[in-house]
Tab-separated table of C-alpha atoms in Angstrom:
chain	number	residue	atom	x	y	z
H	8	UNK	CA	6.234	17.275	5.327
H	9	UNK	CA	3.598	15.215	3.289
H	10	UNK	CA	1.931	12.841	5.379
H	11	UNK	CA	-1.579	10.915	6.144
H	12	UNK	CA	-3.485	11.116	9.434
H	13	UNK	CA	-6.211	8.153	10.377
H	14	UNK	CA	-6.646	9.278	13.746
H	15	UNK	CA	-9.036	6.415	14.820
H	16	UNK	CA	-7.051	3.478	15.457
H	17	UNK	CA	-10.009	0.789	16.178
H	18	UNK	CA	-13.536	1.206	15.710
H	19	UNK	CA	-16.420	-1.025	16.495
H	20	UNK	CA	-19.460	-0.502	15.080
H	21	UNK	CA	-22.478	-3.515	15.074
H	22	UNK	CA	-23.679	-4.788	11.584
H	23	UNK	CA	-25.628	-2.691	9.859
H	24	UNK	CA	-24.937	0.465	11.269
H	25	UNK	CA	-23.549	3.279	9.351
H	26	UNK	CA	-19.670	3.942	9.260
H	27	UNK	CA	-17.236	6.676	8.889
H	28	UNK	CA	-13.817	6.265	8.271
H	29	UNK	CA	-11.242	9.585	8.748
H	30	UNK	CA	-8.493	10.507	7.075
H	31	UNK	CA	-6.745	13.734	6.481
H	32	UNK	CA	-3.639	14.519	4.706
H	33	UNK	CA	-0.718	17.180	4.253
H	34	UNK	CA	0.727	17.354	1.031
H	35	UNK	CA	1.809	20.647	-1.187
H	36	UNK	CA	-0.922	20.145	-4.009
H	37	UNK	CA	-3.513	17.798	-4.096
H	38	UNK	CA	-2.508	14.195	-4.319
H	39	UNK	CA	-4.292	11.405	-5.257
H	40	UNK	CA	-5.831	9.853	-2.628
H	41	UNK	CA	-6.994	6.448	-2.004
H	42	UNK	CA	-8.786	3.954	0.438
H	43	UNK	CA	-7.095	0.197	0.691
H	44	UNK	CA	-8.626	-2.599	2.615
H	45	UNK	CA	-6.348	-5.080	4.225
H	46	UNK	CA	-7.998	-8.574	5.359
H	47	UNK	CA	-5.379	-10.401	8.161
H	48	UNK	CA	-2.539	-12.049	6.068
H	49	UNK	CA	-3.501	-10.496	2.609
H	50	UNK	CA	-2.128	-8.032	0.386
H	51	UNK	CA	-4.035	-4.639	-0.103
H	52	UNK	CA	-7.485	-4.517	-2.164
H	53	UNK	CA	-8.264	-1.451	-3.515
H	54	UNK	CA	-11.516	0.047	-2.454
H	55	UNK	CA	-11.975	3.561	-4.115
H	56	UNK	CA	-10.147	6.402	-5.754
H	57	UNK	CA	-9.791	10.311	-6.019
H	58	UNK	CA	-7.542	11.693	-9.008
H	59	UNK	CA	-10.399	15.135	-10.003
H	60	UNK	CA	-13.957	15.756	-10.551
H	61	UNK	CA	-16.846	14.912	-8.981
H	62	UNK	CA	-15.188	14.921	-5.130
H	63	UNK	CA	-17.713	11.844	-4.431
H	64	UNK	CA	-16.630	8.571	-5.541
H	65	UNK	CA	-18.386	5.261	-5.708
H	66	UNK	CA	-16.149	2.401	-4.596
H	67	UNK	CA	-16.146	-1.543	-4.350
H	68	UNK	CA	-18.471	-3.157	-1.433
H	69	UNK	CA	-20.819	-0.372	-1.387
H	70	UNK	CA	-18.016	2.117	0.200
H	71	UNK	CA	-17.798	5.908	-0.821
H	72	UNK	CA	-16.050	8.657	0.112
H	73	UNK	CA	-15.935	12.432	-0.744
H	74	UNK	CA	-12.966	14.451	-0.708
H	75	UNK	CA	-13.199	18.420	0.856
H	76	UNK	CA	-10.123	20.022	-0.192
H	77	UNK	CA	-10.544	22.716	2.561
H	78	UNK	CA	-10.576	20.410	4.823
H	79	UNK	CA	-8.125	18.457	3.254
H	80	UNK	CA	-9.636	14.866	4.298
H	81	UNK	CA	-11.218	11.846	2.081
H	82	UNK	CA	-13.140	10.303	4.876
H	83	UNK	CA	-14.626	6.805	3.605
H	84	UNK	CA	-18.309	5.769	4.384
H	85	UNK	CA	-21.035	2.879	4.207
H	86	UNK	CA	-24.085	3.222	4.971
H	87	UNK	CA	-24.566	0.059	6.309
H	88	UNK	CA	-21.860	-2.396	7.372
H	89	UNK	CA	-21.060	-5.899	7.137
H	90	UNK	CA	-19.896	-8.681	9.193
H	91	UNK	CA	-17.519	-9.217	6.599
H	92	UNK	CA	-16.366	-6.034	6.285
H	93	UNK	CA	-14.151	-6.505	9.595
H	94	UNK	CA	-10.925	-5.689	8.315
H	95	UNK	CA	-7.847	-2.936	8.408
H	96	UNK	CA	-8.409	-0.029	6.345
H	97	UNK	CA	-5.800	1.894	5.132
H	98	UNK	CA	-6.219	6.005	3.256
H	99	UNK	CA	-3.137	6.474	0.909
H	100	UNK	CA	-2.083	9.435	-0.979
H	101	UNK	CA	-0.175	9.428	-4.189
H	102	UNK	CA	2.174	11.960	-5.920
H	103	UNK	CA	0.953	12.956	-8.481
H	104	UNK	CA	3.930	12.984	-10.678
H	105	UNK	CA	7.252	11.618	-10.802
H	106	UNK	CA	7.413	8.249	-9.079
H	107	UNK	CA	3.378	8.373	-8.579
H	108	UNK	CA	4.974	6.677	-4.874
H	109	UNK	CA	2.049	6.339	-1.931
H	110	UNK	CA	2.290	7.466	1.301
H	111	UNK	CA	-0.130	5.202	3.754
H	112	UNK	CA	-1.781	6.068	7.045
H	113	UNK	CA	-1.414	4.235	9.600
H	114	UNK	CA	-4.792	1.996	9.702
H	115	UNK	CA	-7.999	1.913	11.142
H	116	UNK	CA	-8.434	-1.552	12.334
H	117	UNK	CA	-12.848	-2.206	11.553
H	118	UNK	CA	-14.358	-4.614	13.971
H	119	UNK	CA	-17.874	-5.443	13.463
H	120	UNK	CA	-20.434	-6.839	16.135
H	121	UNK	CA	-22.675	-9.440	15.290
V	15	UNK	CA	-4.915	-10.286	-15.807
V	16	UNK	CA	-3.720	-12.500	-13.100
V	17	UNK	CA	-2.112	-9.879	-10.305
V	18	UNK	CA	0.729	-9.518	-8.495
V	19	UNK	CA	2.469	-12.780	-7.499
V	20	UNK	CA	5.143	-12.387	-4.456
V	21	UNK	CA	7.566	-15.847	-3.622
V	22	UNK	CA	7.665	-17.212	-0.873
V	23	UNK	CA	4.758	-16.086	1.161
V	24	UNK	CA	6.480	-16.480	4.427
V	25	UNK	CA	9.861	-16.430	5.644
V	26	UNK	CA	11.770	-17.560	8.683
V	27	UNK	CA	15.438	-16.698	9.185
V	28	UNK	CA	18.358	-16.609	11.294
V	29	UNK	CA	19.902	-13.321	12.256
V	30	UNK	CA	22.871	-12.549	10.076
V	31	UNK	CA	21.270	-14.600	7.029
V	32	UNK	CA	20.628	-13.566	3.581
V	33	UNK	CA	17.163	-14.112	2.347
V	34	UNK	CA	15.910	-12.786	-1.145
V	35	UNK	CA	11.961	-11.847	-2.220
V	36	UNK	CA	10.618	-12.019	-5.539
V	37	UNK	CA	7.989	-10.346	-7.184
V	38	UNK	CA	6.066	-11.179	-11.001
V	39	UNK	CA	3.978	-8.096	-11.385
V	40	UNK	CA	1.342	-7.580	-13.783
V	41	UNK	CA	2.139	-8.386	-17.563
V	42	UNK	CA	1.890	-5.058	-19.131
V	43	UNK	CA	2.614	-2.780	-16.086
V	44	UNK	CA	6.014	-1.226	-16.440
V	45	UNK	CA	5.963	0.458	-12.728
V	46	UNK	CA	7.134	-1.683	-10.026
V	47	UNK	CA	7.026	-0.750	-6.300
V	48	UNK	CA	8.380	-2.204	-2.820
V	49	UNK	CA	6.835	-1.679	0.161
V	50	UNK	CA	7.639	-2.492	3.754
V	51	UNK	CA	5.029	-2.778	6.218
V	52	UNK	CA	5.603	-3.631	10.449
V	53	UNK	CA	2.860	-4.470	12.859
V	54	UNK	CA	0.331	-1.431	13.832
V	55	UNK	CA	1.366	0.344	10.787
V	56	UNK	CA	0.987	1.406	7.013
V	57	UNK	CA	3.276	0.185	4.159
V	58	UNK	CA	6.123	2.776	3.738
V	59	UNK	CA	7.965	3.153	0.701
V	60	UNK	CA	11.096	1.426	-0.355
V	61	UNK	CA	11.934	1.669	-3.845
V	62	UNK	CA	10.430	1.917	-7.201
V	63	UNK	CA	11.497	0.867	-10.504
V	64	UNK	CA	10.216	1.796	-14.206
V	65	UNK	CA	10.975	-1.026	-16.144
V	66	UNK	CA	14.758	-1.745	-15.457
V	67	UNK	CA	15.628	1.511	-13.826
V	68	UNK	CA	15.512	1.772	-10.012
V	69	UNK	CA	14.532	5.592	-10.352
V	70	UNK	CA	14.068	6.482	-6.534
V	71	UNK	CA	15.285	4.507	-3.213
V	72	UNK	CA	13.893	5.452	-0.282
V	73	UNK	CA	16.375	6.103	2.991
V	74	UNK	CA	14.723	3.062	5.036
V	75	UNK	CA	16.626	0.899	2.328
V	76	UNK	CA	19.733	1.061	3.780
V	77	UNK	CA	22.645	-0.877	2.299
V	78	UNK	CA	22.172	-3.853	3.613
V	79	UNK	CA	19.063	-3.880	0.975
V	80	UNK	CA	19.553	-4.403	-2.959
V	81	UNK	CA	16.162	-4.337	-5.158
V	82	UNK	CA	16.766	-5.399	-8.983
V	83	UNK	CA	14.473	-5.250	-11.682
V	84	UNK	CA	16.489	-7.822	-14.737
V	85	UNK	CA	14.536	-7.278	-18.552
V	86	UNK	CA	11.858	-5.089	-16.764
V	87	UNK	CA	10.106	-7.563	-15.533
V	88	UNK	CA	10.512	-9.647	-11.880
V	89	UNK	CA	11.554	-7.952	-9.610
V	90	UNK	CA	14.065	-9.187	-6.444
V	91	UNK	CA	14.739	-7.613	-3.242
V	92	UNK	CA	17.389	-8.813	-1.216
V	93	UNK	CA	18.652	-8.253	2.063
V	94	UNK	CA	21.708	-8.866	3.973
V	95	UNK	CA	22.969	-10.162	6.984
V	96	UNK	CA	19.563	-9.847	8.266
V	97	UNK	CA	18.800	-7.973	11.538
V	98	UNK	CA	15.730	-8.415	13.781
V	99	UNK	CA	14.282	-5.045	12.843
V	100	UNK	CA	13.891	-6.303	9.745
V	101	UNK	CA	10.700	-8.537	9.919
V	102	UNK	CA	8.171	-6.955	8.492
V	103	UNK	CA	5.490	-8.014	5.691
V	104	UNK	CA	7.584	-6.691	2.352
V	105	UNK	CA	4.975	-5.929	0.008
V	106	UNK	CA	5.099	-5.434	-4.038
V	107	UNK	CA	2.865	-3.363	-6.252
V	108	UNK	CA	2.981	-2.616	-9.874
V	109	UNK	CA	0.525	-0.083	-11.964
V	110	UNK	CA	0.618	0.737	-15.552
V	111	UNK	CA	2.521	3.990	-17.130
V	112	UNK	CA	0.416	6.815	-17.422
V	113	UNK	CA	-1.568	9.426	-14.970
V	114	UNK	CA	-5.546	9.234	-14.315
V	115	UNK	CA	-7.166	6.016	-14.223
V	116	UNK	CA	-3.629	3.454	-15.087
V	117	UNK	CA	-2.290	5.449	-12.198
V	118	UNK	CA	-3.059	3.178	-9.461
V	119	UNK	CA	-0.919	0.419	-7.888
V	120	UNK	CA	-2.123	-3.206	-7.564
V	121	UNK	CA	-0.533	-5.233	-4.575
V	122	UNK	CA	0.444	-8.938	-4.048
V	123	UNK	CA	-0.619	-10.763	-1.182
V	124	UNK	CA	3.044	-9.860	0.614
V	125	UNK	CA	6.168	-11.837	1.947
V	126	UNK	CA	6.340	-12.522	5.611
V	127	UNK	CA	9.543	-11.852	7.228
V	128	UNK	CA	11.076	-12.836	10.593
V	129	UNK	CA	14.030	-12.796	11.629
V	130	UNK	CA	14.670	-15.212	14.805
């Protein structure tokens, strides 16, 4: 069954420290995959995206992530993180063909210590 | 390009009640999606429409939901005779037809549901 694993719920990192952000996947051939951010009461902002290539892509906000096939994850990094960064992030992968539909993760909720 | 508009914003109801969600998705986007997302989790498919046609439903739209898509261009979802389960934040994204780069979906900011 295709599906999306974040298998940190919360983390809490303090400002300025470097964060990773897991997420692996299951899916028959590789899918699209994609990093959301979700502030409280807002509608999803997209932060980077995979479709081929270079398997390290440059996001919004100074966020990257690289996709390894073999180990079928796109974990999503920063170097060095901000207060405002706080926020639920959410790795999504799309089909891709047909209804080009997402299948989300369930969240890492990001809280950041002054 | 001024996104993905979603009407109302929040919505309170009684149990058994009809309520009705609209979406405006980007002007030149032809792909239309609806999204359902409950606390603690990620948005889960609902249905998705290319221009007028409502091409897949997903099996968490049970009958009670109806999603329409008039001209190919708002888009309503409606649901009946509303249950508690169903407050959730009912989101709506659109992208552009094509693969690669127009591939990806842009969100509104969501309808709040609950159901008292």
């Amino acid at each position: 069954a295709q599906s999306v694993t974040q298998p940190d719920i919360h983390i809490t990192v303090s400002e300025g420290a470097s964060l990773e952000l897991r997420c692996n996947y299951s899916y028959g051939a590789t899918p699209y995959l994609f990093w959301y951010v979700q502030s409280p009461g807002q509608g999803l902002q997209l932060l980077l995206k995979y479709f081929s290539g270079d398997t390290l892509v440059q996001g919004i906000k100074g966020f990257e992530a690289e996709f390894k096939r073999s180990q079928s994850s796109f974990n999503l990094r920063k170097p060095s993180v901000h207060w405002s960064d706080a926020a639920e992030y959410f790795c999504a992968v799309g089909a891709p063909s047909g209804t080009y539909k997402y299948i989300f993760g369930t969240g890492t909720r990001l809280k950041v210590l002054a | 390009d001024t996104g993905v508009s979603q009407n109302p914003r929040h919505k309170i109801t009684k149990r058994g009640q009809n309520v009705t969600f609209r979406c405006d998705p980007i002007s030149e986007h032809n792909r239309l999606y609806w999204y359902r997302q409950t606390l603690g989790q990620g948005p889960e498919f609902l249905t998705y429409f290319q221009n007028e046609a409502q091409l897949e439903k997903s099996r968490l739209l049970s009958d009670r939901f109806s999603a329409e898509r008039p001209k190919g261009s708002f888009s309503t979802l409606e649901i009946q005779r509303t249950e508690q389960g169903d407050s959730a934040m009912y989101l709506c994204a659109s992208s552009r037809r094509g693969r690669g780069s127009s591939y990806e979906q842009y969100f509104g900011p969501g309808t709040r549901l609950t159901v008292t």
